[in-house]
Coordinates of C-alpha atoms in Angstrom, one line a residue:
M1 CA -32.7 10.0 -10.7
P2 CA -35.3 10.9 -8.0
K3 CA -36.4 14.5 -8.2
D4 CA -35.2 15.2 -4.7
A5 CA -31.7 13.6 -5.3
A6 CA -30.1 17.1 -5.3
L7 CA -31.5 18.0 -2.0
N8 CA -29.4 17.7 1.2
S9 CA -30.9 16.0 4.3
L10 CA -32.5 19.4 5.4
G11 CA -34.2 19.8 2.1
F12 CA -31.9 22.4 0.4
A13 CA -30.5 22.1 -3.1
K14 CA -26.9 22.9 -2.0
P15 CA -24.1 21.2 -0.2
P16 CA -24.3 20.9 3.6
A17 CA -21.3 23.2 4.0
D18 CA -23.2 26.0 2.3
T19 CA -26.3 25.4 4.5
R20 CA -26.3 27.3 7.7
V21 CA -28.5 25.9 10.4
V22 CA -29.1 27.3 13.9
V23 CA -29.8 24.6 16.4
A24 CA -31.8 25.5 19.5
M25 CA -29.8 23.8 22.2
S26 CA -31.4 23.3 25.6
G27 CA -28.4 21.3 26.9
G28 CA -30.2 18.0 26.9
V29 CA -29.5 14.9 24.9
D30 CA -32.1 15.5 22.2
S31 CA -30.9 18.9 20.9
S32 CA -27.2 18.0 21.6
A33 CA -27.6 14.9 19.3
V34 CA -29.2 17.0 16.6
A35 CA -26.4 19.6 16.7
A36 CA -23.7 17.0 16.7
E37 CA -25.2 14.9 13.9
L38 CA -25.7 18.0 11.7
A39 CA -22.1 19.2 12.4
S40 CA -20.8 15.7 11.5
E41 CA -22.7 15.8 8.2
G42 CA -20.8 19.0 7.3
Y43 CA -23.5 21.6 7.9
D44 CA -22.6 25.2 9.0
V45 CA -24.0 24.8 12.5
V46 CA -24.5 27.6 15.0
G47 CA -25.7 26.5 18.5
I48 CA -27.9 28.9 20.5
T49 CA -29.1 28.4 24.1
L50 CA -31.6 30.7 25.7
Q51 CA -31.1 31.5 29.4
L52 CA -34.7 31.6 30.5
Y53 CA -34.4 32.1 34.3
D54 CA -31.9 32.5 37.0
H55 CA -29.3 29.8 36.2
G56 CA -27.5 30.3 39.5
A57 CA -30.6 29.2 41.4
A58 CA -31.2 26.3 39.1
L59 CA -27.6 25.1 38.8
A60 CA -28.0 22.2 41.2
K61 CA -31.5 21.2 40.1
K62 CA -31.6 17.9 38.2
G63 CA -33.9 17.8 35.2
A64 CA -34.0 21.6 34.6
C65 CA -33.5 23.0 31.1
C66 CA -32.3 26.4 29.8
A67 CA -30.4 27.2 33.0
G68 CA -27.2 26.6 34.9
R69 CA -25.9 23.0 34.2
D70 CA -27.7 22.7 30.9
I71 CA -26.1 25.9 29.5
H72 CA -22.7 24.5 30.5
D73 CA -23.5 21.1 28.9
A74 CA -24.6 22.8 25.6
R75 CA -21.4 24.8 25.5
R76 CA -19.3 21.6 26.0
V77 CA -21.1 19.9 23.1
A78 CA -20.4 22.8 20.8
E79 CA -16.7 22.8 21.8
A80 CA -16.4 19.1 21.3
M81 CA -18.0 19.3 17.8
G82 CA -16.2 22.5 16.8
F83 CA -19.1 24.8 16.1
P84 CA -19.9 28.3 17.6
H85 CA -22.3 28.5 20.5
Y86 CA -24.0 31.5 21.9
V87 CA -26.1 32.1 25.1
L88 CA -28.8 34.7 24.9
D89 CA -30.3 36.2 28.0
Y90 CA -34.1 35.9 27.8
E91 CA -35.0 36.0 31.4
N92 CA -37.2 39.1 31.2
T93 CA -38.9 37.9 28.0
F94 CA -39.6 34.5 29.5
R95 CA -41.0 36.0 32.7
E96 CA -43.3 38.4 30.8
S97 CA -44.4 36.0 28.1
V98 CA -44.6 32.7 30.0
I99 CA -44.2 32.8 33.8
D100 CA -46.5 35.7 34.5
E101 CA -49.3 34.3 32.4
F102 CA -48.8 30.9 34.0
A103 CA -49.3 32.4 37.5
D104 CA -52.3 34.6 36.5
A105 CA -54.0 31.6 34.7
Y106 CA -53.7 29.5 37.9
L107 CA -55.1 32.3 39.9
A108 CA -58.1 32.5 37.5
G109 CA -58.8 28.8 38.1
A110 CA -57.3 27.5 34.8
T111 CA -54.7 24.8 34.3
P112 CA -52.1 26.4 31.9
V113 CA -49.5 24.7 29.8
P114 CA -46.5 27.0 29.9
C115 CA -44.3 24.8 27.6
I116 CA -46.6 25.6 24.7
R117 CA -46.4 29.3 25.3
C118 CA -42.6 29.1 25.6
N119 CA -42.4 27.4 22.1
E120 CA -44.9 29.9 20.7
R121 CA -43.7 33.1 22.2
V122 CA -40.0 32.6 22.8
K123 CA -38.4 29.7 21.0
F124 CA -40.4 29.8 17.7
R125 CA -40.7 33.6 17.6
D126 CA -37.7 35.4 19.1
L127 CA -35.2 32.7 18.6
L128 CA -36.4 32.0 15.1
E129 CA -35.9 35.7 14.3
T130 CA -32.4 35.5 15.7
A131 CA -31.7 32.6 13.4
R132 CA -32.9 34.7 10.4
D133 CA -30.7 37.5 11.5
L134 CA -27.7 35.1 11.4
D135 CA -28.6 34.3 7.8
A136 CA -29.4 30.8 8.7
D137 CA -31.3 28.7 6.1
C138 CA -33.3 27.0 8.8
M139 CA -33.6 26.3 12.5
A140 CA -33.4 22.8 13.9
T141 CA -34.6 21.6 17.3
G142 CA -34.6 18.4 19.2
H143 CA -38.4 18.1 19.4
Y144 CA -40.1 14.8 18.5
I145 CA -42.4 15.8 15.7
R146 CA -42.2 15.5 11.9
R147 CA -42.4 18.0 9.1
F148 CA -43.3 16.9 5.6
D149 CA -43.6 18.9 2.4
G150 CA -47.2 18.4 1.3
P151 CA -48.9 19.5 -2.0
A152 CA -50.1 22.7 -0.3
G153 CA -46.9 23.4 1.7
P154 CA -45.2 22.1 4.9
E155 CA -47.3 19.8 7.1
L156 CA -46.9 19.0 10.8
H157 CA -47.1 15.3 11.7
R158 CA -46.8 13.3 14.9
A159 CA -43.5 11.7 15.7
A160 CA -42.7 8.1 14.6
D161 CA -42.4 7.2 18.3
P162 CA -45.8 7.7 19.9
V163 CA -44.3 7.7 23.4
R164 CA -42.0 10.7 22.6
D165 CA -44.5 12.6 20.4
Q166 CA -44.6 16.3 21.3
S167 CA -47.2 17.4 18.8
Y168 CA -49.5 18.5 21.6
F169 CA -47.0 21.1 22.7
L170 CA -46.3 22.4 19.2
F171 CA -49.8 22.9 17.8
S172 CA -49.4 26.6 17.7
T173 CA -46.5 26.5 15.2
T174 CA -47.6 28.6 12.3
P175 CA -47.2 27.7 8.6
E176 CA -44.6 30.4 8.2
Q177 CA -42.6 29.0 11.1
L178 CA -43.0 25.5 9.9
A179 CA -41.5 26.4 6.6
Y180 CA -38.3 27.4 8.4
L181 CA -38.1 24.7 11.1
R182 CA -36.5 21.3 10.9
F183 CA -37.0 18.4 13.4
P184 CA -34.4 15.7 12.7
L185 CA -35.4 13.4 15.5
G186 CA -39.1 13.1 14.5
G187 CA -38.5 10.0 12.5
L188 CA -36.7 8.0 15.1
E189 CA -38.5 5.0 16.5
T190 CA -37.2 5.2 20.1
K191 CA -35.4 7.5 22.5
A192 CA -32.6 4.8 22.6
E193 CA -31.7 5.8 19.0
T194 CA -31.2 9.4 20.1
R195 CA -28.9 8.3 23.0
A196 CA -27.0 6.0 20.6
L197 CA -26.6 9.0 18.2
A198 CA -25.2 11.1 21.1
A199 CA -22.9 8.3 22.1
K200 CA -21.6 7.8 18.5
H201 CA -20.3 11.4 18.7
G202 CA -18.9 10.9 22.2
L203 CA -21.2 13.4 23.8
M204 CA -21.0 13.5 27.6
V205 CA -24.8 14.1 27.7
A206 CA -25.6 10.7 26.0
D207 CA -26.9 9.3 29.3
K208 CA -28.3 12.5 30.8
P209 CA -31.7 12.1 32.3
D210 CA -34.7 13.7 30.5
S211 CA -35.9 17.0 31.9
Q212 CA -38.9 16.7 34.2
D213 CA -41.9 18.9 35.0
I214 CA -42.0 22.5 34.0
C215 CA -38.5 24.0 33.9
F216 CA -39.2 26.9 36.4
V217 CA -41.2 24.8 38.8
P218 CA -39.0 22.8 41.2
D219 CA -40.3 19.3 42.0
G220 CA -43.6 20.0 40.3
N221 CA -44.8 22.2 43.2
Y222 CA -46.8 24.8 41.1
A223 CA -48.5 26.3 44.2
K224 CA -45.2 27.2 45.8
V225 CA -44.0 29.0 42.7
I226 CA -47.3 30.9 42.3
E227 CA -47.4 32.0 45.9
K228 CA -43.9 33.4 45.5
L229 CA -44.9 35.2 42.4
R230 CA -48.3 36.4 43.7
P231 CA -48.2 36.8 47.4
G232 CA -51.6 36.1 49.0
A233 CA -52.6 33.7 46.2
A234 CA -52.9 30.8 48.7
D235 CA -55.6 32.4 50.8
P236 CA -57.9 29.7 52.3
G237 CA -61.6 29.4 51.6
E238 CA -64.6 27.0 51.5
I239 CA -65.1 23.7 49.8
V240 CA -68.7 23.4 48.7
D241 CA -70.9 20.9 46.8
M242 CA -72.7 21.8 43.6
E243 CA -75.7 23.1 45.7
G244 CA -73.4 25.5 47.6
R245 CA -73.4 23.5 50.9
V246 CA -70.1 24.0 52.8
L247 CA -68.2 20.7 53.2
G248 CA -64.9 21.9 54.5
Q249 CA -62.1 24.4 54.2
H250 CA -59.3 24.5 51.6
R251 CA -55.8 26.0 51.8
G252 CA -55.9 28.1 48.6
V253 CA -57.6 27.6 45.2
I254 CA -54.2 27.3 43.6
H255 CA -53.6 23.9 45.2
Y256 CA -56.5 22.3 43.3
T257 CA -57.2 21.3 39.7
I258 CA -60.3 20.1 37.8
G259 CA -60.8 16.4 38.3
Q260 CA -58.8 16.2 41.5
R261 CA -60.1 13.6 44.0
R262 CA -57.3 13.1 46.6
G263 CA -56.2 15.6 49.1
L264 CA -59.5 17.4 49.5
G265 CA -59.7 16.8 53.2
I266 CA -63.5 16.0 53.2
G267 CA -63.4 12.3 54.0
G268 CA -66.2 10.4 55.6
L269 CA -68.7 10.9 52.7
A270 CA -70.6 8.0 51.2
D271 CA -69.5 8.7 47.6
P272 CA -66.2 10.1 46.3
L273 CA -66.2 13.7 45.3
Y274 CA -64.1 15.4 42.6
V275 CA -63.2 19.1 42.0
V276 CA -65.6 20.1 39.2
R277 CA -65.1 23.9 39.2
L278 CA -62.9 26.6 40.8
D279 CA -64.2 30.0 41.8
P280 CA -61.1 32.1 42.5
E281 CA -63.1 35.3 43.1
A282 CA -65.2 33.7 45.9
R283 CA -62.2 31.6 47.0
R284 CA -64.3 28.5 46.6
V285 CA -63.6 24.9 45.4
I286 CA -66.7 23.3 44.1
V287 CA -66.9 19.5 44.3
G288 CA -69.3 16.9 42.9
P289 CA -69.7 13.4 41.6
K290 CA -67.6 12.0 38.9
S291 CA -70.5 12.3 36.4
A292 CA -70.4 16.1 36.8
L293 CA -66.9 16.1 35.2
A294 CA -68.2 14.8 31.9
T295 CA -67.9 17.4 29.1
R296 CA -69.2 17.0 25.6
T297 CA -68.9 20.6 24.2
V298 CA -65.6 22.5 24.5
P299 CA -65.2 26.2 23.5
V300 CA -61.9 26.9 21.9
R301 CA -60.2 30.1 20.9
E302 CA -56.8 31.4 19.7
I303 CA -56.9 28.7 17.0
N304 CA -53.9 28.1 14.9
W305 CA -55.1 26.2 11.8
L306 CA -52.7 24.0 9.8
G307 CA -55.1 22.6 7.2
D308 CA -54.8 23.1 3.5
A309 CA -58.2 24.7 3.1
P310 CA -59.2 27.8 5.2
F311 CA -60.6 26.9 8.6
T312 CA -64.0 28.6 7.9
S313 CA -64.3 27.1 4.4
R314 CA -66.5 24.3 6.0
P315 CA -69.3 24.4 8.5
E316 CA -67.7 21.6 10.4
W317 CA -64.5 19.4 10.4
H318 CA -64.6 15.8 11.5
L319 CA -61.2 15.3 13.2
S320 CA -59.8 13.8 16.4
V321 CA -58.8 16.1 19.3
K322 CA -56.5 15.8 22.3
L323 CA -57.6 17.7 25.4
R324 CA -54.6 16.8 27.5
S325 CA -51.1 15.8 26.6
T326 CA -51.5 12.4 28.3
R327 CA -54.7 11.4 26.7
P328 CA -55.2 9.7 23.3
P329 CA -57.0 11.7 20.6
A330 CA -60.8 11.4 20.7
E331 CA -63.3 11.7 17.8
A332 CA -64.9 15.1 17.5
V333 CA -66.8 17.6 15.3
I334 CA -65.2 21.0 15.1
R335 CA -67.5 23.8 14.2
P336 CA -65.7 27.1 13.3
L337 CA -67.2 30.3 14.7
S338 CA -64.5 32.5 13.2
E339 CA -61.0 32.1 11.9
T340 CA -59.7 31.7 15.5
E341 CA -62.7 30.4 17.5
A342 CA -64.7 27.1 17.4
E343 CA -67.0 24.9 19.3
V344 CA -65.7 21.3 19.6
D345 CA -68.4 18.6 20.1
L346 CA -66.9 15.3 21.5
L347 CA -68.5 12.1 20.3
S348 CA -67.8 10.6 23.7
P349 CA -67.8 12.9 26.8
E350 CA -64.4 13.5 28.5
E351 CA -63.8 14.0 32.2
G352 CA -61.6 16.7 33.7
V353 CA -61.6 19.2 30.8
S354 CA -60.1 22.4 32.1
A355 CA -59.7 25.9 30.9
G356 CA -56.1 26.8 30.1
Q357 CA -55.4 23.4 28.5
A358 CA -54.9 23.0 24.7
C359 CA -57.3 21.3 22.3
V360 CA -55.1 19.9 19.5
F361 CA -56.6 18.8 16.2
Y362 CA -55.5 15.6 14.4
A363 CA -56.4 13.7 11.3
P364 CA -58.9 10.9 12.2
E365 CA -56.5 8.5 10.5
G366 CA -52.8 9.0 9.9
T367 CA -50.4 11.3 11.7
R368 CA -51.1 14.8 10.5
V369 CA -51.6 17.6 13.0
F370 CA -54.2 20.2 12.0
G371 CA -53.3 22.8 14.6
G372 CA -55.5 23.5 17.6
G373 CA -56.5 26.2 20.1
W374 CA -57.0 27.0 23.8
I375 CA -59.9 25.8 26.0
W376 CA -61.3 29.0 27.5
K377 CA -63.8 27.5 29.9
G378 CA -63.7 24.1 31.3
R379 CA -67.2 22.6 30.9
G380 CA -69.7 22.6 28.1

């Protein structure tokens, strides 16, 4: 008999009926499918949805999560599958921990990733503690990522489906959190399998569209949200070249990102120019040639390390890193400066590296995620 034969599908040596699992339900097809499948397997499921912002304002918005329509959908799934469901009001926490930092980071010329902060500061911190308070054995989510029990403890791995992989957004999951979390969808090969799972249980969300953009940013218009949160944030200023020569006027630093080429309003020049730096204090957008975007050295801080040996146990780590969620991992040498800071040297320069983005560490071969940190200034 295999040594794990006595373990249930969530890794516990007891029947599913004696295993309580809190499922974080956003109201979308992924978390709904997880909750329904676990309930059908006989687990003691408790569904929890966090109301993160004004659900009344978001009720009619397609593709939102954690508000209005999605809360209603999560409740309907719980009713259909016969398990309890609770909605927790986290509007204030979400604003203080995620939205305010998002706005301030943009004002400082960075390009933040609020979805990572939401996982780190709300879903995998406060919600996880709520799950423990409910005496749950674990908490399950609909994220596409895998958790394996390795020789030194739980390991984080990329999802089986590279298109759906969400490891970039979950790098800050700590070892302690990882021990408590479960990701039932991480091993699925395609999103179609998830929808088929939801359809098998007769869920009305089986064909529901995936959420788009950042949940609190309607239609991807970041600048509009920031201007509402921080009046005066869109003050105009100068567009200058790398020597300080004025080339034009801009309509607010918050409308621009590192690497941007289109929409600069400075046409008629011989060669294309790109945003290479933002100077919010001087209200300046600095532009230059594409070559000026190339970055080889990236300073990283707030590192969450998921390797077996201590981060500072070696002078350098040869890993792959991802500097944006949409880019493939690139070879790099990571040199620890402390337990939470490092200098990342890219073997091949990358363009458009921006402060506020995550730098996520991966095994050069295989699927393991070794954690990551935050880029704190955009160019080396």
